[in-house]
Amino acid sequence: MRLSRPQLPLLSIVAPAYDEADALPLFHEQLTRVLDTLREDFSYEVVYVDDGSTDETPAALARFAREDHRVRYLRLSRNFGHQAALTAGLVHARGEIIISMDTDGQHPPAVIRSLLARWREGYPVVVTLREDHHSLGWFKKLSSRLFYWAMRHCSGMDIRPAAADFRLLTRAPLDALLKLPERHRFLRGMVHWLGFPTAEVTFDAPPRFAGKSKFTLVRMVRLARDGLLSFSRVPLHAAIILAFGLIVASFIGCSSIWLACRPAESWGWLLLAGIVGTHAVAGGLWALLFAVCEYLARIHEQVLNRPLYVIERTSDDDAVVAGKPRVAA
Ligand code: UDP
Ligand code: MG
């Protein structure tokens, strides 16, 4: 009697791509080379998410899927942003072990082996820490350090500096993560919040294979704001303290000037003190209003409850159109 081979665990790679047509061929080649070396231990699937690219990314992904039935892709109807695209891929991953990574070559596929080694030690979550490559700009290094410092002090969560969205999750933490309903997603913080035993792997982040970073200053500030506002009420408390402090300081300042000027005729100084005090109080109240509006806008978006992303089509739809229903991985 022939013994059938035990079923191998399914490893899912989830990789979002936004205008990465020039980087994708090399990334895909490196990724499949690494995955093929693991085929004794795992079966695998690759889930690419095209986040509304305007270049040749869709054509590249369609080609990968045509050539290999283990490759699937989702195309979002427009650019929804990295965290939403990543979430879309995670929702569609079918594996028991799921690894998310970028498609620009800055998350080297060879590191997958180190992630799996830590998983074999029994960790359901393995996160990565980026060793800053010398080619990484000073601004990126500085802003990242500043952000994680603020995060640690405001939310009390010890998210390590240089944490990347290159991580391994097993099914239980992934299912728990996908149950978190927030619209403004800061996945690093959310995974940390879940609290599963977590191992760390450091890796050297090389320069991108091609193209430019999509994280402009505005996007970086938005992600940092999402992280801070989702996990902390310190910005609100800081605005309250600032407003209150300015009111007290203005009151003390104006009263002391009034006391000092009373005997003399320097009403001009008194008027100036009044104007400065009024502006200081107004500034504090503006800061408070701004902080309240930020939280209110989040509640508003959450209440609207729109989907995080919209899928325009998937590799399965395209295969049906082409008359070639795909074999499930
Ligand atoms: N990305 C995405 N949607 C976006 C921006 C980026 O799917 O709106 C993808 C991008 O293609 C890459 C990853 O997210 O695979 C990280 O983006 P990028 O390399 O531009 O960020 P950086 O490494 O500079 O932080
Ligand atoms: Mg990158």
Short mmCIF file of C-alpha atoms and ligand atoms in Angstrom, two decimals:
data_model
loop_
_atom_site.label_atom_id
_atom_site.label_comp_id
_atom_site.label_asym_id
_atom_site.label_seq_id
_atom_site.Cartn_x
_atom_site.Cartn_y
_atom_site.Cartn_z
CA MET A 1 0.00 0.00 0.00
CA ARG A 2 1.39 3.43 -0.95
CA LEU A 3 1.29 5.99 1.83
CA SER A 4 0.01 9.35 0.57
CA ARG A 5 2.20 12.36 1.37
CA PRO A 6 0.88 14.38 4.30
CA GLN A 7 -0.62 17.66 3.14
CA LEU A 8 1.88 20.47 3.34
CA PRO A 9 0.92 23.68 5.16
CA LEU A 10 -0.07 26.49 2.80
CA LEU A 11 2.16 29.57 2.95
CA SER A 12 0.56 32.76 1.57
CA ILE A 13 2.65 35.70 0.46
CA VAL A 14 0.67 38.95 0.36
CA ALA A 15 2.32 41.73 -1.61
CA PRO A 16 0.76 45.10 -2.52
CA ALA A 17 2.01 46.94 -5.58
CA TYR A 18 1.35 50.48 -6.69
CA ASP A 19 3.05 51.47 -9.94
CA GLU A 20 5.77 48.85 -9.51
CA ALA A 21 5.94 47.57 -13.11
CA ASP A 22 9.71 48.11 -13.27
CA ALA A 23 10.46 46.41 -9.95
CA LEU A 24 7.99 43.52 -10.15
CA PRO A 25 9.74 41.15 -12.60
CA LEU A 26 12.91 40.98 -10.49
CA PHE A 27 10.95 40.78 -7.25
CA HIS A 28 8.74 37.98 -8.57
CA GLU A 29 11.73 36.05 -9.85
CA GLN A 30 13.54 36.30 -6.50
CA LEU A 31 10.38 35.46 -4.57
CA THR A 32 9.52 32.34 -6.57
CA ARG A 33 13.14 31.19 -6.41
CA VAL A 34 13.05 31.35 -2.60
CA LEU A 35 9.59 29.75 -2.41
CA ASP A 36 10.70 26.89 -4.66
CA THR A 37 13.50 26.06 -2.24
CA LEU A 38 10.83 25.61 0.47
CA ARG A 39 8.61 23.27 -1.52
CA GLU A 40 9.54 20.20 0.56
CA ASP A 41 7.94 21.84 3.59
CA PHE A 42 5.22 24.14 2.25
CA SER A 43 2.83 24.57 -0.61
CA TYR A 44 2.46 28.25 -1.42
CA GLU A 45 0.36 30.94 -3.02
CA VAL A 46 1.25 34.53 -3.84
CA VAL A 47 -1.51 37.13 -3.56
CA TYR A 48 -0.56 40.37 -5.27
CA VAL A 49 -2.72 43.44 -4.73
CA ASP A 50 -2.61 46.03 -7.48
CA ASP A 51 -3.52 49.22 -5.60
CA GLY A 52 -4.94 51.11 -8.59
CA SER A 53 -1.67 51.30 -10.54
CA THR A 54 -1.52 53.49 -13.61
CA ASP A 55 1.57 51.85 -15.16
CA GLU A 56 2.11 48.32 -16.53
CA THR A 57 1.67 46.65 -13.12
CA PRO A 58 -1.68 44.98 -14.09
CA ALA A 59 -0.10 43.44 -17.20
CA ALA A 60 2.88 42.13 -15.18
CA LEU A 61 0.60 40.57 -12.55
CA ALA A 62 -1.64 39.02 -15.22
CA ARG A 63 1.43 37.46 -16.80
CA PHE A 64 2.66 36.01 -13.47
CA ALA A 65 -0.81 34.54 -12.82
CA ARG A 66 -0.99 33.06 -16.33
CA GLU A 67 2.39 31.41 -15.93
CA ASP A 68 1.83 30.00 -12.45
CA HIS A 69 -1.52 28.91 -10.99
CA ARG A 70 -0.19 29.59 -7.46
CA VAL A 71 -0.12 33.32 -8.22
CA ARG A 72 -3.33 35.33 -7.81
CA TYR A 73 -3.99 39.03 -7.91
CA LEU A 74 -6.66 41.52 -6.92
CA ARG A 75 -7.01 44.82 -8.68
CA LEU A 76 -8.46 47.62 -6.57
CA SER A 77 -10.67 50.12 -8.40
CA ARG A 78 -8.36 53.02 -7.46
CA ASN A 79 -5.44 53.79 -5.19
CA PHE A 80 -6.66 53.13 -1.64
CA GLY A 81 -3.26 53.32 0.04
CA HIS A 82 -0.77 50.76 1.29
CA GLN A 83 -2.56 49.76 4.51
CA ALA A 84 -5.89 49.21 2.73
CA ALA A 85 -4.23 47.26 -0.10
CA LEU A 86 -2.40 45.11 2.42
CA THR A 87 -5.66 44.46 4.25
CA ALA A 88 -7.32 43.40 0.97
CA GLY A 89 -4.53 40.88 0.36
CA LEU A 90 -4.72 39.54 3.92
CA VAL A 91 -8.48 39.04 3.62
CA HIS A 92 -7.96 36.97 0.46
CA ALA A 93 -5.00 34.90 1.68
CA ARG A 94 -5.96 31.27 2.23
CA GLY A 95 -2.82 30.02 3.95
CA GLU A 96 -2.15 28.87 7.48
CA ILE A 97 0.98 31.01 7.51
CA ILE A 98 0.81 34.44 5.92
CA ILE A 99 3.74 36.72 5.12
CA SER A 100 3.18 40.31 3.98
CA MET A 101 5.91 42.15 2.11
CA ASP A 102 6.57 45.02 -0.31
CA THR A 103 7.10 44.41 -4.01
CA ASP A 104 9.90 46.92 -4.61
CA GLY A 105 12.75 44.68 -3.40
CA GLN A 106 13.19 46.49 -0.07
CA HIS A 107 11.83 43.43 1.74
CA PRO A 108 14.26 40.79 0.44
CA PRO A 109 12.54 37.43 -0.24
CA ALA A 110 15.56 35.59 1.26
CA VAL A 111 14.47 36.87 4.71
CA ILE A 112 11.36 34.65 4.44
CA ARG A 113 13.57 31.75 5.59
CA SER A 114 14.45 33.61 8.82
CA LEU A 115 10.77 34.40 9.44
CA LEU A 116 9.87 30.73 9.03
CA ALA A 117 12.73 29.70 11.32
CA ARG A 118 11.26 31.83 14.13
CA TRP A 119 7.77 30.47 13.38
CA ARG A 120 9.16 26.93 13.77
CA GLU A 121 10.30 27.92 17.26
CA GLY A 122 6.61 28.38 18.07
CA TYR A 123 5.93 32.08 17.48
CA PRO A 124 2.57 32.86 15.83
CA VAL A 125 3.75 36.39 14.95
CA VAL A 126 7.17 37.29 13.56
CA VAL A 127 7.83 40.97 12.87
CA THR A 128 10.82 42.48 11.14
CA LEU A 129 13.01 45.42 12.05
CA ARG A 130 14.72 47.29 9.25
CA GLU A 131 18.44 47.85 9.65
CA ASP A 132 18.82 51.21 8.00
CA HIS A 133 20.78 50.81 4.81
CA HIS A 134 23.29 53.63 4.24
CA SER A 135 21.32 54.62 1.13
CA LEU A 136 18.22 55.38 3.21
CA GLY A 137 17.84 59.16 3.37
CA TRP A 138 18.50 60.98 6.67
CA PHE A 139 14.99 62.38 6.59
CA LYS A 140 13.38 58.92 6.45
CA LYS A 141 15.61 57.69 9.31
CA LEU A 142 14.98 60.76 11.47
CA SER A 143 11.21 60.94 10.84
CA SER A 144 10.81 57.22 11.53
CA ARG A 145 12.73 57.48 14.85
CA LEU A 146 10.76 60.54 15.88
CA PHE A 147 7.47 58.85 15.10
CA TYR A 148 8.23 55.70 17.09
CA TRP A 149 9.47 57.80 19.99
CA ALA A 150 6.15 59.71 19.97
CA MET A 151 4.21 56.46 19.62
CA ARG A 152 6.00 54.88 22.60
CA HIS A 153 5.45 57.92 24.80
CA CYS A 154 1.86 58.67 23.73
CA SER A 155 0.31 55.23 23.46
CA GLY A 156 2.57 53.31 25.83
CA MET A 157 2.93 50.69 23.07
CA ASP A 158 6.47 49.60 22.52
CA ILE A 159 6.40 49.39 18.73
CA ARG A 160 10.04 49.08 17.83
CA PRO A 161 11.63 51.78 15.68
CA ALA A 162 12.12 50.65 12.08
CA ALA A 163 9.31 48.09 12.35
CA ALA A 164 8.23 47.23 8.81
CA ASP A 165 5.04 45.80 7.29
CA PHE A 166 7.12 42.71 6.45
CA ARG A 167 5.79 40.14 8.90
CA LEU A 168 4.60 36.62 9.39
CA LEU A 169 1.23 35.86 10.95
CA THR A 170 -0.32 32.49 11.52
CA ARG A 171 -4.04 32.02 10.97
CA ALA A 172 -5.17 32.80 14.57
CA PRO A 173 -3.56 36.28 14.81
CA LEU A 174 -4.57 37.06 11.22
CA ASP A 175 -8.22 36.20 11.89
CA ALA A 176 -8.10 38.31 15.05
CA LEU A 177 -6.51 41.18 13.11
CA LEU A 178 -9.18 41.07 10.42
CA LYS A 179 -11.88 41.36 13.07
CA LEU A 180 -10.57 44.80 14.15
CA PRO A 181 -13.03 47.17 12.50
CA GLU A 182 -11.10 50.44 12.32
CA ARG A 183 -11.03 52.33 9.04
CA HIS A 184 -7.78 54.17 9.70
CA ARG A 185 -5.48 51.23 9.77
CA PHE A 186 -2.04 51.25 11.26
CA LEU A 187 -1.32 47.54 10.93
CA ARG A 188 1.95 47.60 12.90
CA GLY A 189 0.12 48.99 15.90
CA MET A 190 -2.87 46.71 15.45
CA VAL A 191 -0.72 43.56 15.35
CA HIS A 192 1.13 44.74 18.45
CA TRP A 193 -2.18 45.45 20.18
CA LEU A 194 -3.37 41.85 19.58
CA GLY A 195 -0.69 40.71 21.99
CA PHE A 196 0.26 37.30 20.53
CA PRO A 197 3.78 36.01 21.36
CA THR A 198 6.01 37.81 18.89
CA ALA A 199 9.52 37.16 17.61
CA GLU A 200 11.71 39.70 15.80
CA VAL A 201 13.98 39.36 12.81
CA THR A 202 16.25 42.17 11.65
CA PHE A 203 17.01 42.65 8.00
CA ASP A 204 19.02 44.96 5.83
CA ALA A 205 16.67 47.00 3.63
CA PRO A 206 18.38 47.52 0.27
CA PRO A 207 17.44 50.31 -2.14
CA ARG A 208 14.35 49.70 -4.30
CA PHE A 209 14.88 47.74 -7.51
CA ALA A 210 13.34 50.59 -9.51
CA GLY A 211 10.98 53.52 -9.22
CA LYS A 212 10.41 55.96 -6.39
CA SER A 213 8.97 55.64 -2.90
CA LYS A 214 5.23 56.30 -2.85
CA PHE A 215 5.46 57.55 0.71
CA THR A 216 5.63 61.28 0.18
CA LEU A 217 5.92 63.54 3.21
CA VAL A 218 2.12 64.02 3.24
CA ARG A 219 1.49 60.24 3.23
CA MET A 220 4.05 59.68 5.97
CA VAL A 221 2.44 62.37 8.12
CA ARG A 222 -0.99 60.81 7.49
CA LEU A 223 0.21 57.34 8.52
CA ALA A 224 1.87 58.78 11.63
CA ARG A 225 -1.32 60.69 12.46
CA ASP A 226 -3.40 57.51 12.01
CA GLY A 227 -1.05 55.64 14.32
CA LEU A 228 -1.09 58.32 17.01
CA LEU A 229 -4.81 59.08 16.93
CA SER A 230 -5.87 55.42 16.77
CA PHE A 231 -3.81 54.33 19.72
CA SER A 232 -3.66 57.35 21.97
CA ARG A 233 -5.68 60.22 23.38
CA VAL A 234 -2.54 62.17 24.20
CA PRO A 235 -3.06 64.67 21.29
CA LEU A 236 -6.48 65.56 22.74
CA HIS A 237 -5.15 65.81 26.29
CA ALA A 238 -2.18 67.90 25.07
CA ALA A 239 -4.56 70.33 23.34
CA ILE A 240 -6.70 70.63 26.50
CA ILE A 241 -3.60 71.30 28.63
CA LEU A 242 -2.30 73.82 26.07
CA ALA A 243 -5.62 75.70 25.95
CA PHE A 244 -5.97 75.69 29.72
CA GLY A 245 -2.32 76.73 30.21
CA LEU A 246 -2.67 79.64 27.79
CA ILE A 247 -5.86 80.84 29.49
CA VAL A 248 -4.15 80.79 32.93
CA ALA A 249 -0.95 82.41 31.57
CA SER A 250 -2.95 85.16 29.81
CA PHE A 251 -4.95 85.84 32.96
CA ILE A 252 -1.84 86.06 35.14
CA GLY A 253 0.01 88.15 32.52
CA CYS A 254 -2.85 90.61 31.98
CA SER A 255 -3.53 90.99 35.72
CA SER A 256 0.13 91.67 36.50
CA ILE A 257 0.36 94.28 33.73
CA TRP A 258 -2.86 95.89 34.95
CA LEU A 259 -1.51 96.01 38.50
CA ALA A 260 1.82 97.43 37.30
CA CYS A 261 0.19 100.05 35.05
CA ARG A 262 -2.62 101.16 37.37
CA PRO A 263 -0.93 104.20 38.92
CA ALA A 264 0.55 105.44 35.67
CA GLU A 265 -1.09 106.48 32.42
CA SER A 266 0.35 103.62 30.32
CA TRP A 267 -3.02 102.36 29.06
CA GLY A 268 -1.32 101.46 25.79
CA TRP A 269 0.58 98.61 27.53
CA LEU A 270 -2.60 97.43 29.11
CA LEU A 271 -4.33 97.36 25.73
CA LEU A 272 -1.39 95.45 24.21
CA ALA A 273 -1.49 92.92 27.07
CA GLY A 274 -5.22 92.46 26.47
CA ILE A 275 -4.72 91.86 22.74
CA VAL A 276 -1.82 89.41 23.26
CA GLY A 277 -3.78 87.58 25.97
CA THR A 278 -6.89 87.30 23.79
CA HIS A 279 -4.86 85.88 20.91
CA ALA A 280 -3.10 83.40 23.17
CA VAL A 281 -6.42 82.14 24.51
CA ALA A 282 -7.88 81.97 20.98
CA GLY A 283 -4.79 80.01 19.81
CA GLY A 284 -5.21 77.49 22.61
CA LEU A 285 -8.89 77.08 21.85
CA TRP A 286 -8.11 76.61 18.13
CA ALA A 287 -5.65 73.84 19.01
CA LEU A 288 -8.33 72.20 21.14
CA LEU A 289 -10.94 72.56 18.39
CA PHE A 290 -8.52 71.08 15.86
CA ALA A 291 -7.83 68.04 18.06
CA VAL A 292 -11.56 67.51 18.74
CA CYS A 293 -12.34 67.79 15.01
CA GLU A 294 -9.67 65.19 14.16
CA TYR A 295 -11.29 62.67 16.49
CA LEU A 296 -14.76 63.69 15.29
CA ALA A 297 -13.79 63.21 11.63
CA ARG A 298 -12.65 59.69 12.49
CA ILE A 299 -15.93 58.91 14.22
CA HIS A 300 -17.78 60.30 11.18
CA GLU A 301 -15.85 58.08 8.75
CA GLN A 302 -16.27 55.08 11.00
CA VAL A 303 -20.03 55.67 11.20
CA LEU A 304 -20.30 55.91 7.40
CA ASN A 305 -18.86 52.40 7.40
CA ARG A 306 -17.73 52.43 3.79
CA PRO A 307 -15.58 49.49 2.70
CA LEU A 308 -11.83 49.94 3.11
CA TYR A 309 -11.25 49.15 -0.57
CA VAL A 310 -13.18 48.17 -3.68
CA ILE A 311 -12.05 45.26 -5.85
CA GLU A 312 -12.38 45.93 -9.56
CA ARG A 313 -11.40 42.43 -10.66
CA THR A 314 -9.31 39.43 -9.67
CA SER A 315 -7.15 36.92 -11.48
CA ASP A 316 -10.04 34.43 -11.21
CA ASP A 317 -12.39 36.83 -13.09
CA ASP A 318 -9.78 37.42 -15.79
CA ALA A 319 -9.19 33.69 -16.21
CA VAL A 320 -12.93 33.08 -16.68
CA VAL A 321 -13.10 35.87 -19.29
CA ALA A 322 -10.14 34.26 -21.07
CA GLY A 323 -12.02 30.93 -21.02
CA LYS A 324 -9.53 29.28 -18.71
CA PRO A 325 -10.99 28.71 -15.26
CA ARG A 326 -8.07 28.51 -12.87
CA VAL A 327 -7.21 25.55 -10.73
CA ALA A 328 -7.49 26.48 -7.05
CA ALA A 329 -4.10 26.50 -5.35
N1 UDP B 1 2.10 50.74 -2.03
C1 UDP B 1 0.77 50.48 -2.26
N2 UDP B 1 -0.10 51.52 -2.27
C2 UDP B 1 0.29 52.81 -2.06
C3 UDP B 1 1.66 53.06 -1.78
C4 UDP B 1 2.54 52.00 -1.77
O1 UDP B 1 0.37 49.32 -2.46
O2 UDP B 1 -0.56 53.70 -2.10
C5 UDP B 1 3.05 49.61 -2.02
C6 UDP B 1 4.29 49.81 -2.88
O3 UDP B 1 4.08 49.37 -4.20
C7 UDP B 1 5.34 48.97 -2.14
C8 UDP B 1 4.91 49.12 -0.69
O4 UDP B 1 3.55 49.52 -0.69
O5 UDP B 1 5.25 47.61 -2.50
C9 UDP B 1 5.73 50.15 0.08
O6 UDP B 1 5.72 51.39 -0.61
P1 UDP B 1 7.04 52.26 -0.83
O7 UDP B 1 8.15 51.37 -1.25
O8 UDP B 1 6.70 53.37 -1.75
O9 UDP B 1 7.28 52.81 0.65
P2 UDP B 1 8.68 52.97 1.42
O10 UDP B 1 9.40 51.65 1.30
O11 UDP B 1 9.40 54.08 0.76
O12 UDP B 1 8.27 53.27 2.83
MG MG B 2 9.87 50.64 -0.41
#
